[in-house]
JSON list of C-alpha atoms in Angstrom, two decimals:
[
{"chain": "A", "resi": 252, "resn": "MET", "atom": "CA", "xyz": [68.69, 82.50, 134.82]},
{"chain": "A", "resi": 253, "resn": "ALA", "atom": "CA", "xyz": [69.47, 80.30, 137.96]},
{"chain": "A", "resi": 254, "resn": "ALA", "atom": "CA", "xyz": [65.83, 80.42, 138.91]},
{"chain": "A", "resi": 255, "resn": "LEU", "atom": "CA", "xyz": [64.19, 79.46, 135.74]},
{"chain": "A", "resi": 256, "resn": "ALA", "atom": "CA", "xyz": [67.28, 76.43, 135.14]},
{"chain": "A", "resi": 257, "resn": "GLY", "atom": "CA", "xyz": [66.72, 75.55, 139.42]},
{"chain": "A", "resi": 258, "resn": "GLY", "atom": "CA", "xyz": [63.23, 75.84, 139.01]},
{"chain": "A", "resi": 259, "resn": "ALA", "atom": "CA", "xyz": [62.86, 73.92, 135.90]},
{"chain": "A", "resi": 260, "resn": "TRP", "atom": "CA", "xyz": [65.32, 70.91, 136.90]},
{"chain": "A", "resi": 261, "resn": "ALA", "atom": "CA", "xyz": [63.38, 71.13, 140.26]},
{"chain": "A", "resi": 262, "resn": "GLY", "atom": "CA", "xyz": [59.79, 69.93, 138.59]},
{"chain": "A", "resi": 263, "resn": "ALA", "atom": "CA", "xyz": [58.47, 73.45, 139.23]},
{"chain": "A", "resi": 264, "resn": "PRO", "atom": "CA", "xyz": [55.12, 74.11, 137.34]},
{"chain": "A", "resi": 265, "resn": "ALA", "atom": "CA", "xyz": [54.58, 76.19, 134.92]},
{"chain": "A", "resi": 266, "resn": "SER", "atom": "CA", "xyz": [52.74, 78.88, 135.76]},
{"chain": "A", "resi": 267, "resn": "GLY", "atom": "CA", "xyz": [55.62, 79.35, 139.21]},
{"chain": "A", "resi": 268, "resn": "LEU", "atom": "CA", "xyz": [57.99, 80.01, 136.79]},
{"chain": "A", "resi": 269, "resn": "ARG", "atom": "CA", "xyz": [57.02, 82.21, 134.25]},
{"chain": "A", "resi": 270, "resn": "GLY", "atom": "CA", "xyz": [58.11, 85.21, 136.58]},
{"chain": "A", "resi": 271, "resn": "ALA", "atom": "CA", "xyz": [61.72, 84.09, 136.20]},
{"chain": "A", "resi": 272, "resn": "GLY", "atom": "CA", "xyz": [61.16, 83.08, 132.74]},
{"chain": "A", "resi": 273, "resn": "LEU", "atom": "CA", "xyz": [59.70, 86.68, 131.85]},
{"chain": "A", "resi": 274, "resn": "ALA", "atom": "CA", "xyz": [62.77, 88.27, 133.67]},
{"chain": "A", "resi": 275, "resn": "THR", "atom": "CA", "xyz": [64.99, 86.39, 132.05]},
{"chain": "A", "resi": 276, "resn": "ALA", "atom": "CA", "xyz": [64.16, 86.94, 128.54]},
{"chain": "A", "resi": 277, "resn": "LEU", "atom": "CA", "xyz": [64.06, 90.04, 129.38]},
{"chain": "A", "resi": 278, "resn": "SER", "atom": "CA", "xyz": [67.09, 90.52, 130.85]},
{"chain": "A", "resi": 279, "resn": "GLY", "atom": "CA", "xyz": [68.25, 89.10, 128.18]},
{"chain": "A", "resi": 280, "resn": "ALA", "atom": "CA", "xyz": [67.39, 90.89, 125.67]},
{"chain": "A", "resi": 281, "resn": "ALA", "atom": "CA", "xyz": [68.95, 94.08, 127.14]},
{"chain": "A", "resi": 282, "resn": "LEU", "atom": "CA", "xyz": [71.97, 92.40, 126.80]},
{"chain": "A", "resi": 283, "resn": "LEU", "atom": "CA", "xyz": [71.36, 91.59, 123.83]},
{"chain": "A", "resi": 284, "resn": "VAL", "atom": "CA", "xyz": [70.95, 94.99, 122.42]},
{"chain": "A", "resi": 285, "resn": "SER", "atom": "CA", "xyz": [73.76, 96.53, 124.86]},
{"chain": "A", "resi": 286, "resn": "GLU", "atom": "CA", "xyz": [76.15, 94.09, 123.35]},
{"chain": "A", "resi": 287, "resn": "ALA", "atom": "CA", "xyz": [74.79, 94.68, 119.69]},
{"chain": "A", "resi": 288, "resn": "SER", "atom": "CA", "xyz": [75.50, 99.00, 120.68]},
{"chain": "A", "resi": 289, "resn": "HIS", "atom": "CA", "xyz": [79.41, 96.99, 121.38]},
{"chain": "A", "resi": 290, "resn": "SER", "atom": "CA", "xyz": [80.30, 97.31, 117.17]},
{"chain": "A", "resi": 291, "resn": "ARG", "atom": "CA", "xyz": [77.76, 97.02, 113.59]},
{"chain": "A", "resi": 292, "resn": "HIS", "atom": "CA", "xyz": [80.05, 94.22, 113.74]},
{"chain": "A", "resi": 293, "resn": "TRP", "atom": "CA", "xyz": [78.99, 91.90, 116.53]},
{"chain": "A", "resi": 294, "resn": "VAL", "atom": "CA", "xyz": [76.43, 89.36, 114.63]},
{"chain": "A", "resi": 295, "resn": "TYR", "atom": "CA", "xyz": [78.83, 87.62, 112.98]},
{"chain": "A", "resi": 296, "resn": "GLN", "atom": "CA", "xyz": [82.47, 87.92, 115.16]},
{"chain": "A", "resi": 297, "resn": "GLY", "atom": "CA", "xyz": [82.95, 85.25, 118.78]},
{"chain": "A", "resi": 298, "resn": "ARG", "atom": "CA", "xyz": [80.78, 87.04, 121.12]},
{"chain": "A", "resi": 299, "resn": "GLY", "atom": "CA", "xyz": [77.55, 88.03, 118.06]},
{"chain": "A", "resi": 300, "resn": "LEU", "atom": "CA", "xyz": [77.62, 83.84, 116.88]},
{"chain": "A", "resi": 301, "resn": "ALA", "atom": "CA", "xyz": [77.65, 82.25, 120.91]},
{"chain": "A", "resi": 302, "resn": "THR", "atom": "CA", "xyz": [74.55, 85.92, 122.21]},
{"chain": "A", "resi": 303, "resn": "LEU", "atom": "CA", "xyz": [73.08, 84.58, 118.84]},
{"chain": "A", "resi": 304, "resn": "ALA", "atom": "CA", "xyz": [73.59, 80.31, 119.48]},
{"chain": "A", "resi": 305, "resn": "HIS", "atom": "CA", "xyz": [72.95, 80.69, 123.46]},
{"chain": "A", "resi": 306, "resn": "LEU", "atom": "CA", "xyz": [69.52, 82.55, 122.83]},
{"chain": "A", "resi": 307, "resn": "ALA", "atom": "CA", "xyz": [68.71, 79.50, 120.40]},
{"chain": "A", "resi": 308, "resn": "VAL", "atom": "CA", "xyz": [68.39, 77.16, 123.04]},
{"chain": "A", "resi": 309, "resn": "SER", "atom": "CA", "xyz": [67.33, 78.93, 124.89]},
{"chain": "A", "resi": 310, "resn": "LEU", "atom": "CA", "xyz": [64.59, 79.15, 122.79]},
{"chain": "A", "resi": 311, "resn": "LEU", "atom": "CA", "xyz": [64.05, 75.07, 122.28]},
{"chain": "A", "resi": 312, "resn": "ALA", "atom": "CA", "xyz": [63.92, 74.17, 125.53]},
{"chain": "A", "resi": 313, "resn": "LEU", "atom": "CA", "xyz": [60.55, 75.85, 125.86]},
{"chain": "A", "resi": 314, "resn": "ALA", "atom": "CA", "xyz": [59.89, 72.27, 124.12]},
{"chain": "A", "resi": 315, "resn": "TRP", "atom": "CA", "xyz": [63.27, 70.10, 124.92]},
{"chain": "A", "resi": 316, "resn": "GLY", "atom": "CA", "xyz": [63.28, 71.66, 128.93]},
{"chain": "A", "resi": 317, "resn": "PRO", "atom": "CA", "xyz": [65.40, 71.73, 131.47]},
{"chain": "A", "resi": 318, "resn": "GLU", "atom": "CA", "xyz": [68.85, 70.35, 129.56]},
{"chain": "A", "resi": 319, "resn": "ALA", "atom": "CA", "xyz": [68.32, 73.56, 127.19]},
{"chain": "A", "resi": 320, "resn": "LEU", "atom": "CA", "xyz": [68.26, 75.21, 129.75]},
{"chain": "A", "resi": 321, "resn": "ALA", "atom": "CA", "xyz": [71.36, 74.03, 131.03]},
{"chain": "A", "resi": 322, "resn": "VAL", "atom": "CA", "xyz": [73.11, 74.12, 127.78]},
{"chain": "A", "resi": 323, "resn": "ALA", "atom": "CA", "xyz": [72.09, 77.91, 127.73]},
{"chain": "A", "resi": 324, "resn": "LEU", "atom": "CA", "xyz": [73.83, 77.51, 130.29]},
{"chain": "A", "resi": 325, "resn": "VAL", "atom": "CA", "xyz": [77.18, 76.50, 129.74]},
{"chain": "A", "resi": 326, "resn": "ILE", "atom": "CA", "xyz": [77.05, 79.16, 126.52]},
{"chain": "A", "resi": 327, "resn": "GLY", "atom": "CA", "xyz": [75.79, 82.17, 128.12]},
{"chain": "A", "resi": 328, "resn": "ALA", "atom": "CA", "xyz": [79.29, 81.30, 130.38]},
{"chain": "A", "resi": 329, "resn": "VAL", "atom": "CA", "xyz": [81.57, 80.77, 128.07]},
{"chain": "A", "resi": 330, "resn": "GLY", "atom": "CA", "xyz": [80.97, 82.71, 126.12]},
{"chain": "A", "resi": 331, "resn": "SER", "atom": "CA", "xyz": [81.28, 85.96, 128.62]},
{"chain": "A", "resi": 332, "resn": "HIS", "atom": "CA", "xyz": [83.80, 84.73, 129.62]},
{"chain": "A", "resi": 333, "resn": "LEU", "atom": "CA", "xyz": [86.01, 84.42, 126.14]},
{"chain": "A", "resi": 334, "resn": "PRO", "atom": "CA", "xyz": [89.13, 86.30, 125.51]},
{"chain": "A", "resi": 335, "resn": "LYS", "atom": "CA", "xyz": [89.16, 88.97, 123.50]},
{"chain": "A", "resi": 336, "resn": "GLY", "atom": "CA", "xyz": [90.42, 87.12, 120.59]},
{"chain": "A", "resi": 337, "resn": "LEU", "atom": "CA", "xyz": [88.21, 84.95, 120.64]},
{"chain": "A", "resi": 338, "resn": "ARG", "atom": "CA", "xyz": [85.22, 87.36, 121.32]},
{"chain": "A", "resi": 339, "resn": "CYS", "atom": "CA", "xyz": [86.44, 90.06, 118.81]},
{"chain": "A", "resi": 340, "resn": "TRP", "atom": "CA", "xyz": [87.34, 87.33, 116.36]},
{"chain": "A", "resi": 341, "resn": "SER", "atom": "CA", "xyz": [85.03, 87.84, 112.69]},
{"chain": "A", "resi": 342, "resn": "LEU", "atom": "CA", "xyz": [84.06, 84.79, 110.68]},
{"chain": "A", "resi": 343, "resn": "ARG", "atom": "CA", "xyz": [83.71, 87.39, 108.13]},
{"chain": "A", "resi": 344, "resn": "HIS", "atom": "CA", "xyz": [86.75, 88.89, 108.48]},
{"chain": "A", "resi": 345, "resn": "ARG", "atom": "CA", "xyz": [88.35, 85.99, 109.66]},
{"chain": "A", "resi": 346, "resn": "ALA", "atom": "CA", "xyz": [90.80, 87.94, 112.63]},
{"chain": "A", "resi": 347, "resn": "VAL", "atom": "CA", "xyz": [89.91, 90.28, 115.02]},
{"chain": "A", "resi": 348, "resn": "VAL", "atom": "CA", "xyz": [87.62, 93.09, 114.38]},
{"chain": "A", "resi": 349, "resn": "ASP", "atom": "CA", "xyz": [86.74, 95.20, 116.97]}
]
């Protein structure tokens, strides 16, 4: 992701960023599967909502460019470091659910 975002900000041609984009997408998919395997409630918990927001903004980067990648980086960093109480908080249950 850092190579993709840095290259986009530096104005690298899209053809030069394909490898970084593919690596970002594949590693992101693997992390999404790993995260989803922790709980059946994952999708409506804080960790799932952060992941889905990160994915949505990352996809918007295809149209919006490096600014959206910067936002995706921030969402990913914040989502990765959420305390357990927020990470496992369920929007559906209105409580922490593991």
